[in-house]
Amino acid sequence: MKKKAYETIIDHLQNILFSGAFQPGDRLPTERELASRFTASRTSVREALRQLEAQGVLEIRQGSGSYLKARPNSRPESVSFTIENEKTKLVYEMLELRRALEVECAGLAAQRAGSLDLEPIRQALLLMESTDDAELGIKADVDFHFAIVNAARNSIFAKLFETVSGHMNDTIRATRKERLLDPSRRQDTIEEHKEIFLAIASGQVQEARLSMEKHISLIRRELSLGMIDRQQVQ
């Protein structure tokens, strides 16, 4: 028996939420956005959200939206959870680590970095601005973030990032691939990195932290919306 549209939406949403695309407390896209992205009716989306609220997964706040209350404990059996899904989960976990550490590193770099510390960050930014080559763009992005960690002058942070360098590279590759599907986002990405660099170079500790926080949050949101776009209701 063919599933109803709202049941299929529930399966897809559970799959997305299980992957870590959203954190508890995060607001999901609006009914209108979800309907458009799933190519489904708003009635079906609304029923799916109500069912997930009844399961304790979501909290629907009148006039505000739907918020993740608790991540599903297990993936839905009716939705295939492939190696690609596992990779996606790892990307989100790495973004959690990056948020925890890179925001602090950006602040420390703004406090501690000298001209020799700033130069590798600047060079990575220049390469990011000047190249159209995808691989060089990834290298520049990785180098930029690692240079900030080094500029924080904390050997433990530096060793930790070196330990996860492979995952870091994979995460940046995945996020750039998603973000740059829209060519106009390339300049936005560069501007985000420039904002981080300028805050660090001018010694603005709080601004450096906020810029890094905003950058990583934007990446996670864009990845989440991209994942929803790939889960259309037939």
Short mmCIF file of C-alpha atoms in Angstrom, two decimals:
data_model
loop_
_atom_site.label_atom_id
_atom_site.label_comp_id
_atom_site.label_asym_id
_atom_site.label_seq_id
_atom_site.Cartn_x
_atom_site.Cartn_y
_atom_site.Cartn_z
CA MET A 1 0.00 0.00 0.00
CA LYS A 2 1.39 3.36 -1.05
CA LYS A 3 2.24 5.70 1.79
CA LYS A 4 0.40 8.95 2.25
CA ALA A 5 2.36 12.09 1.45
CA TYR A 6 2.60 13.20 5.07
CA GLU A 7 3.98 9.78 6.10
CA THR A 8 6.72 10.07 3.48
CA ILE A 9 7.52 13.57 4.73
CA ILE A 10 7.78 12.21 8.28
CA ASP A 11 10.27 9.58 7.12
CA HIS A 12 12.38 12.15 5.28
CA LEU A 13 12.32 14.61 8.18
CA GLN A 14 13.30 11.90 10.66
CA ASN A 15 16.17 10.92 8.39
CA ILE A 16 17.35 14.53 8.16
CA LEU A 17 16.98 15.17 11.90
CA PHE A 18 18.75 11.91 12.79
CA SER A 19 21.71 12.95 10.63
CA GLY A 20 22.36 15.97 12.85
CA ALA A 21 21.32 18.59 10.31
CA PHE A 22 19.47 20.44 13.07
CA GLN A 23 20.28 20.74 16.77
CA PRO A 24 17.74 20.73 19.64
CA GLY A 25 16.33 24.24 19.84
CA ASP A 26 16.83 24.94 16.12
CA ARG A 27 13.88 26.25 14.17
CA LEU A 28 12.96 24.28 11.07
CA PRO A 29 12.07 26.00 7.79
CA THR A 30 8.50 27.26 7.61
CA GLU A 31 5.61 25.12 6.33
CA ARG A 32 5.73 27.07 3.07
CA GLU A 33 9.48 26.47 2.66
CA LEU A 34 9.18 22.76 3.47
CA ALA A 35 6.25 22.35 1.08
CA SER A 36 8.26 23.99 -1.68
CA ARG A 37 11.41 22.01 -0.97
CA PHE A 38 9.59 18.67 -0.65
CA THR A 39 7.29 19.53 -3.60
CA ALA A 40 4.33 18.66 -1.38
CA SER A 41 1.20 20.43 -0.16
CA ARG A 42 1.27 22.56 2.98
CA THR A 43 -1.52 20.36 4.37
CA SER A 44 0.73 17.28 4.14
CA VAL A 45 3.65 19.17 5.70
CA ARG A 46 1.45 20.45 8.52
CA GLU A 47 0.21 16.94 9.33
CA ALA A 48 3.76 15.58 9.30
CA LEU A 49 4.88 18.28 11.74
CA ARG A 50 1.92 17.57 14.01
CA GLN A 51 2.76 13.86 14.06
CA LEU A 52 6.39 14.58 14.92
CA GLU A 53 5.24 16.91 17.69
CA ALA A 54 3.06 14.11 19.08
CA GLN A 55 6.14 11.85 19.06
CA GLY A 56 8.04 14.43 21.13
CA VAL A 57 10.49 15.21 18.33
CA LEU A 58 9.26 18.73 17.54
CA GLU A 59 7.69 21.60 19.42
CA ILE A 60 5.28 23.77 17.42
CA ARG A 61 5.08 27.31 18.78
CA GLN A 62 2.08 29.26 17.59
CA GLY A 63 3.15 32.18 15.44
CA SER A 64 6.83 31.25 15.73
CA GLY A 65 7.38 27.94 13.96
CA SER A 66 8.49 24.36 14.53
CA TYR A 67 11.54 23.67 16.68
CA LEU A 68 13.56 20.51 17.17
CA LYS A 69 12.87 19.28 20.67
CA ALA A 70 14.81 16.01 20.62
CA ARG A 71 16.72 14.28 17.86
CA PRO A 72 15.17 10.92 16.86
CA ASN A 73 16.85 8.05 18.73
CA SER A 74 17.06 5.89 15.63
CA ARG A 75 16.81 6.29 11.89
CA PRO A 76 13.48 5.38 10.26
CA GLU A 77 13.59 1.83 8.86
CA SER A 78 11.61 2.84 5.79
CA VAL A 79 14.27 5.28 4.58
CA SER A 80 17.56 3.91 3.31
CA PHE A 81 20.48 5.23 5.34
CA THR A 82 23.42 4.91 2.99
CA ILE A 83 27.13 5.51 3.33
CA GLU A 84 26.43 9.00 1.99
CA ASN A 85 24.07 9.62 4.92
CA GLU A 86 26.76 8.47 7.33
CA LYS A 87 29.21 10.90 5.73
CA THR A 88 26.65 13.67 6.11
CA LYS A 89 26.27 12.86 9.80
CA LEU A 90 30.05 13.07 10.19
CA VAL A 91 30.08 16.47 8.48
CA TYR A 92 27.56 17.82 11.01
CA GLU A 93 29.50 16.35 13.91
CA MET A 94 32.65 17.99 12.60
CA LEU A 95 30.82 21.31 12.33
CA GLU A 96 29.88 20.95 16.01
CA LEU A 97 33.56 20.48 16.86
CA ARG A 98 34.52 23.42 14.67
CA ARG A 99 31.98 25.68 16.34
CA ALA A 100 33.23 24.71 19.79
CA LEU A 101 36.90 25.27 18.97
CA GLU A 102 37.20 27.69 16.07
CA VAL A 103 35.06 30.38 17.66
CA GLU A 104 37.41 30.38 20.66
CA CYS A 105 40.48 30.21 18.41
CA ALA A 106 39.28 33.23 16.45
CA GLY A 107 38.97 35.20 19.69
CA LEU A 108 42.39 34.07 20.92
CA ALA A 109 43.96 34.89 17.55
CA ALA A 110 42.52 38.41 17.77
CA GLN A 111 44.21 38.74 21.18
CA ARG A 112 47.54 37.09 20.43
CA ALA A 113 48.34 37.10 16.72
CA GLY A 114 51.32 39.07 15.48
CA SER A 115 52.19 39.95 11.89
CA LEU A 116 53.87 36.57 11.31
CA ASP A 117 50.71 34.78 12.52
CA LEU A 118 48.46 36.90 10.32
CA GLU A 119 50.42 36.42 7.09
CA PRO A 120 49.35 32.76 6.45
CA ILE A 121 45.72 33.73 7.06
CA ARG A 122 46.04 36.62 4.61
CA GLN A 123 47.75 34.46 1.97
CA ALA A 124 45.02 31.81 2.23
CA LEU A 125 42.36 34.51 1.82
CA LEU A 126 44.15 35.93 -1.24
CA LEU A 127 44.28 32.49 -2.84
CA MET A 128 40.60 31.96 -2.07
CA GLU A 129 39.76 35.25 -3.80
CA SER A 130 41.94 34.70 -6.86
CA THR A 131 41.40 31.07 -7.83
CA ASP A 132 38.56 29.50 -9.79
CA ASP A 133 40.05 26.04 -9.32
CA ALA A 134 37.89 23.91 -7.00
CA GLU A 135 40.82 22.02 -5.43
CA LEU A 136 42.83 25.18 -4.83
CA GLY A 137 39.72 26.75 -3.31
CA ILE A 138 39.42 23.84 -0.87
CA LYS A 139 43.13 24.08 -0.02
CA ALA A 140 42.84 27.82 0.59
CA ASP A 141 39.79 27.30 2.84
CA VAL A 142 41.53 24.58 4.88
CA ASP A 143 44.72 26.65 5.15
CA PHE A 144 42.72 29.69 6.28
CA HIS A 145 41.10 27.89 9.19
CA PHE A 146 44.24 26.05 10.25
CA ALA A 147 46.21 29.31 10.18
CA ILE A 148 43.67 30.83 12.58
CA VAL A 149 44.06 27.87 14.93
CA ASN A 150 47.84 28.33 14.83
CA ALA A 151 47.45 32.08 15.38
CA ALA A 152 45.58 31.32 18.62
CA ARG A 153 48.94 30.10 19.97
CA ASN A 154 47.45 27.21 21.90
CA SER A 155 49.42 24.00 21.29
CA ILE A 156 46.56 21.75 22.45
CA PHE A 157 44.12 23.27 19.97
CA ALA A 158 46.73 22.99 17.22
CA LYS A 159 47.38 19.31 17.98
CA LEU A 160 43.66 18.56 18.14
CA PHE A 161 43.07 20.10 14.72
CA GLU A 162 46.05 18.25 13.32
CA THR A 163 44.52 15.01 14.62
CA VAL A 164 41.24 15.64 12.80
CA SER A 165 42.81 17.22 9.70
CA GLY A 166 41.44 14.49 7.42
CA HIS A 167 37.89 15.02 8.66
CA MET A 168 38.40 18.79 8.46
CA ASN A 169 39.41 18.50 4.80
CA ASP A 170 36.39 16.28 4.02
CA THR A 171 34.05 18.67 5.82
CA ILE A 172 35.27 21.75 3.96
CA ARG A 173 35.10 19.84 0.67
CA ALA A 174 31.47 18.85 1.39
CA THR A 175 30.40 22.30 2.55
CA ARG A 176 32.03 24.12 -0.38
CA LYS A 177 30.40 21.70 -2.82
CA GLU A 178 26.97 22.44 -1.34
CA ARG A 179 27.45 26.18 -0.99
CA LEU A 180 28.95 26.76 -4.43
CA LEU A 181 26.12 25.02 -6.29
CA ASP A 182 24.93 28.61 -6.53
CA PRO A 183 27.80 30.57 -8.17
CA SER A 184 26.66 33.78 -6.45
CA ARG A 185 27.53 32.22 -3.09
CA ARG A 186 31.24 32.22 -3.94
CA GLN A 187 31.60 35.93 -3.24
CA ASP A 188 29.48 35.62 -0.09
CA THR A 189 31.82 32.89 1.15
CA ILE A 190 34.87 35.05 0.47
CA GLU A 191 33.27 37.99 2.30
CA GLU A 192 32.58 35.83 5.35
CA HIS A 193 36.25 34.80 5.50
CA LYS A 194 37.37 38.40 4.93
CA GLU A 195 35.19 39.56 7.82
CA ILE A 196 36.81 36.98 10.11
CA PHE A 197 40.31 37.98 9.01
CA LEU A 198 39.73 41.73 9.45
CA ALA A 199 38.33 41.21 12.96
CA ILE A 200 41.35 39.13 13.95
CA ALA A 201 43.86 41.50 12.31
CA SER A 202 42.34 44.51 14.07
CA GLY A 203 42.32 42.77 17.45
CA GLN A 204 38.52 42.80 17.83
CA VAL A 205 38.10 39.73 20.02
CA GLN A 206 34.31 39.63 20.28
CA GLU A 207 33.82 40.52 16.63
CA ALA A 208 36.21 37.73 15.60
CA ARG A 209 34.24 35.20 17.66
CA LEU A 210 30.91 36.41 16.32
CA SER A 211 32.14 36.35 12.70
CA MET A 212 33.37 32.77 13.04
CA GLU A 213 30.14 31.72 14.78
CA LYS A 214 28.07 33.29 12.00
CA HIS A 215 30.19 31.62 9.31
CA ILE A 216 29.82 28.12 10.74
CA SER A 217 26.11 28.62 11.47
CA LEU A 218 25.48 29.70 7.87
CA ILE A 219 27.31 26.63 6.58
CA ARG A 220 25.19 24.31 8.72
CA ARG A 221 21.93 25.97 7.73
CA GLU A 222 22.75 25.82 4.02
CA LEU A 223 23.72 22.15 4.30
CA SER A 224 20.44 21.44 6.12
CA LEU A 225 18.35 23.15 3.46
CA GLY A 226 20.29 21.37 0.72
CA MET A 227 19.57 18.03 2.37
CA ILE A 228 15.85 18.83 2.47
CA ASP A 229 15.94 19.76 -1.22
CA ARG A 230 17.26 16.29 -2.05
CA GLN A 231 14.39 14.56 -0.21
CA GLN A 232 11.44 15.29 -2.45
CA VAL A 233 8.06 13.61 -1.96
CA GLN A 234 7.03 11.60 -5.01
#
